[in-house]
Amino acid sequence: SFNYHNYRSVLFSRPRIMTTDALTIVIHLVSALVAGGVIGLERSFHGRPAGFRTHALVCLASSLLMLVTVYQDKWILDIPLETIRTDPTRMAQGIMTGIGFLGAGVIFREGLSVRGLTTAASIWITAAIGILMGVGFYLPAILATVFTLSILSVFRWIESRLPAHYYAQHSVRFERDKVMPKSEFDSFLLGYGFTASNLSYRFSDDELFFEYRMVIRTNNQDNLARLAAALRQLPTVRAFRISPTGD
């Protein structure tokens, strides 16, 4: 018959981890630490909020939690299998769900620009790599680490050379009696390689200034600097702002 007191004393007794198991556990954890650290170094190098320490901790924690299920026979001692049944995949599901909240913390919106998506994705895949390290699937874990670093570094180089549209939030302020007409301002932007959309108009509270606000688009990122230099030369422009959007 099942005795609760015997069950409790067995469950909370010292886990029986042999020397070979201890070495394997160390290999799992160190491998996760190295993989997470390498990915985090790339993020830290590019000034992202979640960098070296964050990725290293995420990967290490994922590996550590998976070891709980891999070595469950070491801490669930002498208990009949029909008494307790565990599903190792549930731990992985819980880890990935929890990582979703951490990833959401590094995503923020600034106007029309959403930043942190790539860092959130790197945290998510770092957790997956930690899970693989925890269960001892070293080949897919190592390949995933290499692929992740390639995506974050090599793909960045490729992406920078692909043709793309560049967007920026743009506002320009004129004195109320020296406002450049809309058609003339559109022609001015077009001369520097820009098209405008989502145009809005604003009259200052003190009724001294009139402001255009819009989203501008160009095929050449260098046009942003050229436009800023041209606006500085216009005597009728009292203030302006060009805020590029990006990941």
Short mmCIF file of C-alpha atoms in Angstrom, two decimals:
data_model
loop_
_atom_site.label_atom_id
_atom_site.label_comp_id
_atom_site.label_asym_id
_atom_site.label_seq_id
_atom_site.Cartn_x
_atom_site.Cartn_y
_atom_site.Cartn_z
CA SER A 1 0.00 0.00 0.00
CA PHE A 2 1.08 3.59 -0.64
CA ASN A 3 2.47 5.36 2.43
CA TYR A 4 2.54 9.18 2.25
CA HIS A 5 5.23 9.57 4.90
CA ASN A 6 7.57 7.17 3.08
CA TYR A 7 6.82 8.98 -0.16
CA ARG A 8 7.66 12.37 1.41
CA SER A 9 10.90 11.17 2.97
CA VAL A 10 12.02 9.70 -0.34
CA LEU A 11 11.02 12.73 -2.38
CA PHE A 12 12.92 15.22 -0.22
CA SER A 13 15.99 13.12 0.45
CA ARG A 14 19.34 13.99 -1.14
CA PRO A 15 19.35 13.38 -4.93
CA ARG A 16 21.64 10.55 -5.98
CA ILE A 17 23.82 12.12 -8.67
CA MET A 18 26.81 10.04 -9.68
CA THR A 19 30.15 11.47 -10.78
CA THR A 20 29.45 10.77 -14.45
CA ASP A 21 26.06 12.47 -14.15
CA ALA A 22 27.66 15.48 -12.48
CA LEU A 23 30.14 15.81 -15.33
CA THR A 24 27.34 15.57 -17.88
CA ILE A 25 25.34 18.24 -16.05
CA VAL A 26 28.35 20.54 -15.99
CA ILE A 27 28.82 20.03 -19.75
CA HIS A 28 25.14 20.84 -20.37
CA LEU A 29 25.24 24.03 -18.32
CA VAL A 30 28.60 25.28 -19.60
CA SER A 31 27.52 24.63 -23.20
CA ALA A 32 24.35 26.66 -22.63
CA LEU A 33 26.31 29.43 -20.97
CA VAL A 34 28.75 29.66 -23.88
CA ALA A 35 26.00 29.59 -26.53
CA GLY A 36 23.93 32.27 -24.78
CA GLY A 37 26.99 34.38 -24.07
CA VAL A 38 28.17 34.35 -27.68
CA ILE A 39 24.75 35.44 -28.94
CA GLY A 40 24.55 38.07 -26.22
CA LEU A 41 27.94 39.49 -27.18
CA GLU A 42 26.62 40.24 -30.66
CA ARG A 43 23.62 42.05 -29.18
CA SER A 44 25.80 43.99 -26.72
CA PHE A 45 28.14 45.02 -29.51
CA HIS A 46 25.23 46.69 -31.30
CA GLY A 47 24.03 48.43 -28.14
CA ARG A 48 20.84 46.45 -27.58
CA PRO A 49 19.14 46.55 -24.15
CA ALA A 50 19.28 42.75 -23.74
CA GLY A 51 22.90 41.84 -24.27
CA PHE A 52 25.60 39.51 -23.00
CA ARG A 53 24.37 38.86 -19.47
CA THR A 54 20.68 38.63 -20.39
CA HIS A 55 21.18 36.06 -23.15
CA ALA A 56 23.64 34.06 -21.07
CA LEU A 57 21.18 33.90 -18.16
CA VAL A 58 18.25 32.97 -20.41
CA CYS A 59 20.15 30.12 -22.05
CA LEU A 60 21.56 28.88 -18.74
CA ALA A 61 18.17 29.00 -17.02
CA SER A 62 16.50 27.09 -19.87
CA SER A 63 19.16 24.41 -19.73
CA LEU A 64 18.94 24.21 -15.94
CA LEU A 65 15.17 23.78 -15.96
CA MET A 66 15.32 21.06 -18.61
CA LEU A 67 17.85 19.17 -16.48
CA VAL A 68 15.08 18.91 -13.88
CA THR A 69 13.13 16.70 -16.28
CA VAL A 70 16.12 14.91 -17.83
CA TYR A 71 17.32 13.79 -14.41
CA GLN A 72 13.93 13.38 -12.77
CA ASP A 73 14.88 9.86 -11.72
CA LYS A 74 17.54 11.42 -9.48
CA TRP A 75 15.18 13.55 -7.44
CA ILE A 76 12.03 11.41 -7.65
CA LEU A 77 13.56 8.54 -5.73
CA ASP A 78 12.23 4.98 -5.44
CA ILE A 79 8.69 5.98 -6.33
CA PRO A 80 6.75 3.59 -8.55
CA LEU A 81 6.24 4.89 -12.09
CA GLU A 82 2.50 4.28 -11.82
CA THR A 83 2.41 6.69 -8.86
CA ILE A 84 3.99 9.74 -10.56
CA ARG A 85 4.10 10.43 -14.27
CA THR A 86 5.86 13.44 -15.74
CA ASP A 87 5.91 14.94 -19.22
CA PRO A 88 9.31 16.50 -20.07
CA THR A 89 7.81 18.56 -22.91
CA ARG A 90 5.65 20.50 -20.45
CA MET A 91 8.75 22.06 -18.96
CA ALA A 92 9.89 23.22 -22.42
CA GLN A 93 6.44 24.68 -23.07
CA GLY A 94 6.53 26.55 -19.78
CA ILE A 95 9.99 27.95 -20.52
CA MET A 96 9.02 29.25 -23.95
CA THR A 97 5.83 30.79 -22.57
CA GLY A 98 7.74 32.60 -19.84
CA ILE A 99 10.36 33.84 -22.30
CA GLY A 100 7.56 35.52 -24.24
CA PHE A 101 7.07 37.98 -21.36
CA LEU A 102 10.78 38.72 -21.20
CA GLY A 103 10.89 39.30 -24.97
CA ALA A 104 7.95 41.68 -24.75
CA GLY A 105 9.93 43.77 -22.28
CA VAL A 106 12.57 44.70 -24.87
CA ILE A 107 10.07 45.74 -27.56
CA PHE A 108 9.03 49.37 -27.52
CA ARG A 109 7.39 51.75 -29.92
CA GLU A 110 8.68 55.21 -30.70
CA GLY A 111 6.25 56.98 -32.99
CA LEU A 112 5.94 54.81 -36.08
CA SER A 113 9.13 52.92 -35.27
CA VAL A 114 8.99 49.59 -33.44
CA ARG A 115 12.33 48.65 -31.91
CA GLY A 116 13.56 45.53 -30.16
CA LEU A 117 11.86 42.89 -32.31
CA THR A 118 15.16 41.32 -33.34
CA THR A 119 16.43 41.30 -29.76
CA ALA A 120 13.18 39.69 -28.58
CA ALA A 121 13.55 37.02 -31.26
CA SER A 122 17.16 36.40 -30.21
CA ILE A 123 16.05 35.93 -26.59
CA TRP A 124 13.40 33.46 -27.71
CA ILE A 125 15.78 31.34 -29.80
CA THR A 126 18.41 31.53 -27.04
CA ALA A 127 15.88 29.91 -24.71
CA ALA A 128 15.29 27.19 -27.31
CA ILE A 129 19.05 26.60 -27.57
CA GLY A 130 19.22 26.34 -23.80
CA ILE A 131 16.51 23.69 -23.85
CA LEU A 132 18.46 21.68 -26.43
CA MET A 133 21.63 21.99 -24.37
CA GLY A 134 19.72 20.91 -21.28
CA VAL A 135 18.51 17.66 -22.82
CA GLY A 136 21.86 17.00 -24.50
CA PHE A 137 20.95 17.60 -28.15
CA TYR A 138 24.30 19.22 -28.84
CA LEU A 139 24.36 18.98 -32.64
CA PRO A 140 21.11 20.92 -33.25
CA ALA A 141 22.00 23.31 -30.42
CA ILE A 142 25.42 24.10 -31.91
CA LEU A 143 23.94 24.48 -35.39
CA ALA A 144 21.22 26.75 -34.01
CA THR A 145 23.86 28.89 -32.31
CA VAL A 146 25.85 29.21 -35.53
CA PHE A 147 22.73 29.99 -37.55
CA THR A 148 21.60 32.59 -34.98
CA LEU A 149 24.94 34.37 -35.07
CA SER A 150 24.85 34.26 -38.88
CA ILE A 151 21.39 35.82 -38.95
CA LEU A 152 22.36 38.55 -36.49
CA SER A 153 25.67 39.46 -38.15
CA VAL A 154 25.98 38.19 -41.73
CA PHE A 155 22.33 38.79 -42.54
CA ARG A 156 22.68 42.33 -41.20
CA TRP A 157 25.39 42.95 -43.81
CA ILE A 158 23.21 41.44 -46.55
CA GLU A 159 20.15 43.40 -45.42
CA SER A 160 22.07 46.68 -45.51
CA ARG A 161 22.88 46.09 -49.19
CA LEU A 162 19.42 45.06 -50.32
CA PRO A 163 17.25 47.70 -52.01
CA ALA A 164 14.80 49.09 -49.51
CA HIS A 165 12.60 52.04 -48.65
CA TYR A 166 13.66 54.27 -45.78
CA TYR A 167 11.00 56.05 -43.77
CA ALA A 168 11.20 58.97 -41.38
CA GLN A 169 8.82 61.10 -39.38
CA HIS A 170 9.19 64.66 -40.53
CA SER A 171 7.90 67.93 -39.19
CA VAL A 172 8.77 71.43 -40.34
CA ARG A 173 7.70 74.73 -38.78
CA PHE A 174 7.18 78.09 -40.50
CA GLU A 175 6.16 81.51 -39.30
CA ARG A 176 2.43 81.87 -39.81
CA ASP A 177 2.76 84.51 -42.53
CA LYS A 178 5.67 82.79 -44.34
CA VAL A 179 4.33 79.27 -44.82
CA MET A 180 5.59 77.44 -47.90
CA PRO A 181 2.57 76.26 -49.93
CA LYS A 182 1.85 72.55 -49.84
CA SER A 183 2.48 72.01 -53.55
CA GLU A 184 5.77 73.89 -53.37
CA PHE A 185 6.88 71.90 -50.32
CA ASP A 186 6.03 68.62 -52.09
CA SER A 187 8.21 69.67 -55.01
CA PHE A 188 10.98 70.59 -52.57
CA LEU A 189 10.87 67.12 -51.01
CA LEU A 190 10.71 65.44 -54.40
CA GLY A 191 13.87 67.26 -55.44
CA TYR A 192 15.72 65.45 -52.65
CA GLY A 193 14.25 62.05 -53.47
CA PHE A 194 11.35 62.00 -50.98
CA THR A 195 7.65 61.36 -51.21
CA ALA A 196 5.32 62.34 -48.37
CA SER A 197 2.26 60.63 -46.87
CA ASN A 198 0.03 60.94 -43.80
CA LEU A 199 0.28 64.72 -43.94
CA SER A 200 -1.19 66.66 -41.03
CA TYR A 201 -1.28 70.36 -40.20
CA ARG A 202 -0.70 72.03 -36.85
CA PHE A 203 -1.12 75.59 -35.68
CA SER A 204 0.89 76.48 -32.56
CA ASP A 205 -0.90 77.44 -29.37
CA ASP A 206 0.58 80.93 -29.43
CA GLU A 207 -0.64 81.31 -33.05
CA LEU A 208 2.82 82.34 -34.25
CA PHE A 209 3.81 79.21 -36.16
CA PHE A 210 2.36 76.77 -38.66
CA GLU A 211 3.66 73.21 -38.90
CA TYR A 212 3.56 70.37 -41.42
CA ARG A 213 3.82 66.82 -40.06
CA MET A 214 4.20 63.80 -42.31
CA VAL A 215 5.93 60.51 -43.02
CA ILE A 216 8.55 60.77 -45.76
CA ARG A 217 10.03 57.94 -47.83
CA THR A 218 13.21 57.63 -49.88
CA ASN A 219 15.26 54.91 -51.57
CA ASN A 220 18.59 56.32 -50.41
CA GLN A 221 19.36 56.76 -46.73
CA ASP A 222 21.90 59.50 -47.53
CA ASN A 223 19.01 61.68 -48.68
CA LEU A 224 18.07 62.23 -45.04
CA ALA A 225 21.27 64.18 -44.40
CA ARG A 226 20.88 66.09 -47.67
CA LEU A 227 17.34 67.11 -46.75
CA ALA A 228 18.41 68.25 -43.29
CA ALA A 229 21.18 70.40 -44.79
CA ALA A 230 18.75 71.95 -47.27
CA LEU A 231 16.19 72.76 -44.57
CA ARG A 232 18.86 74.52 -42.53
CA GLN A 233 19.46 76.86 -45.47
CA LEU A 234 15.80 77.88 -45.83
CA PRO A 235 15.28 81.22 -44.06
CA THR A 236 11.54 80.63 -43.68
CA VAL A 237 12.01 77.40 -41.72
CA ARG A 238 11.97 78.07 -37.97
CA ALA A 239 12.41 74.45 -36.85
CA PHE A 240 12.29 70.95 -38.29
CA ARG A 241 12.62 67.35 -37.21
CA ILE A 242 13.59 64.21 -39.15
CA SER A 243 13.27 60.98 -37.17
CA PRO A 244 14.18 57.83 -39.13
CA THR A 245 12.17 54.72 -38.34
CA GLY A 246 13.78 51.34 -38.02
CA ASP A 247 14.02 48.04 -36.16
#
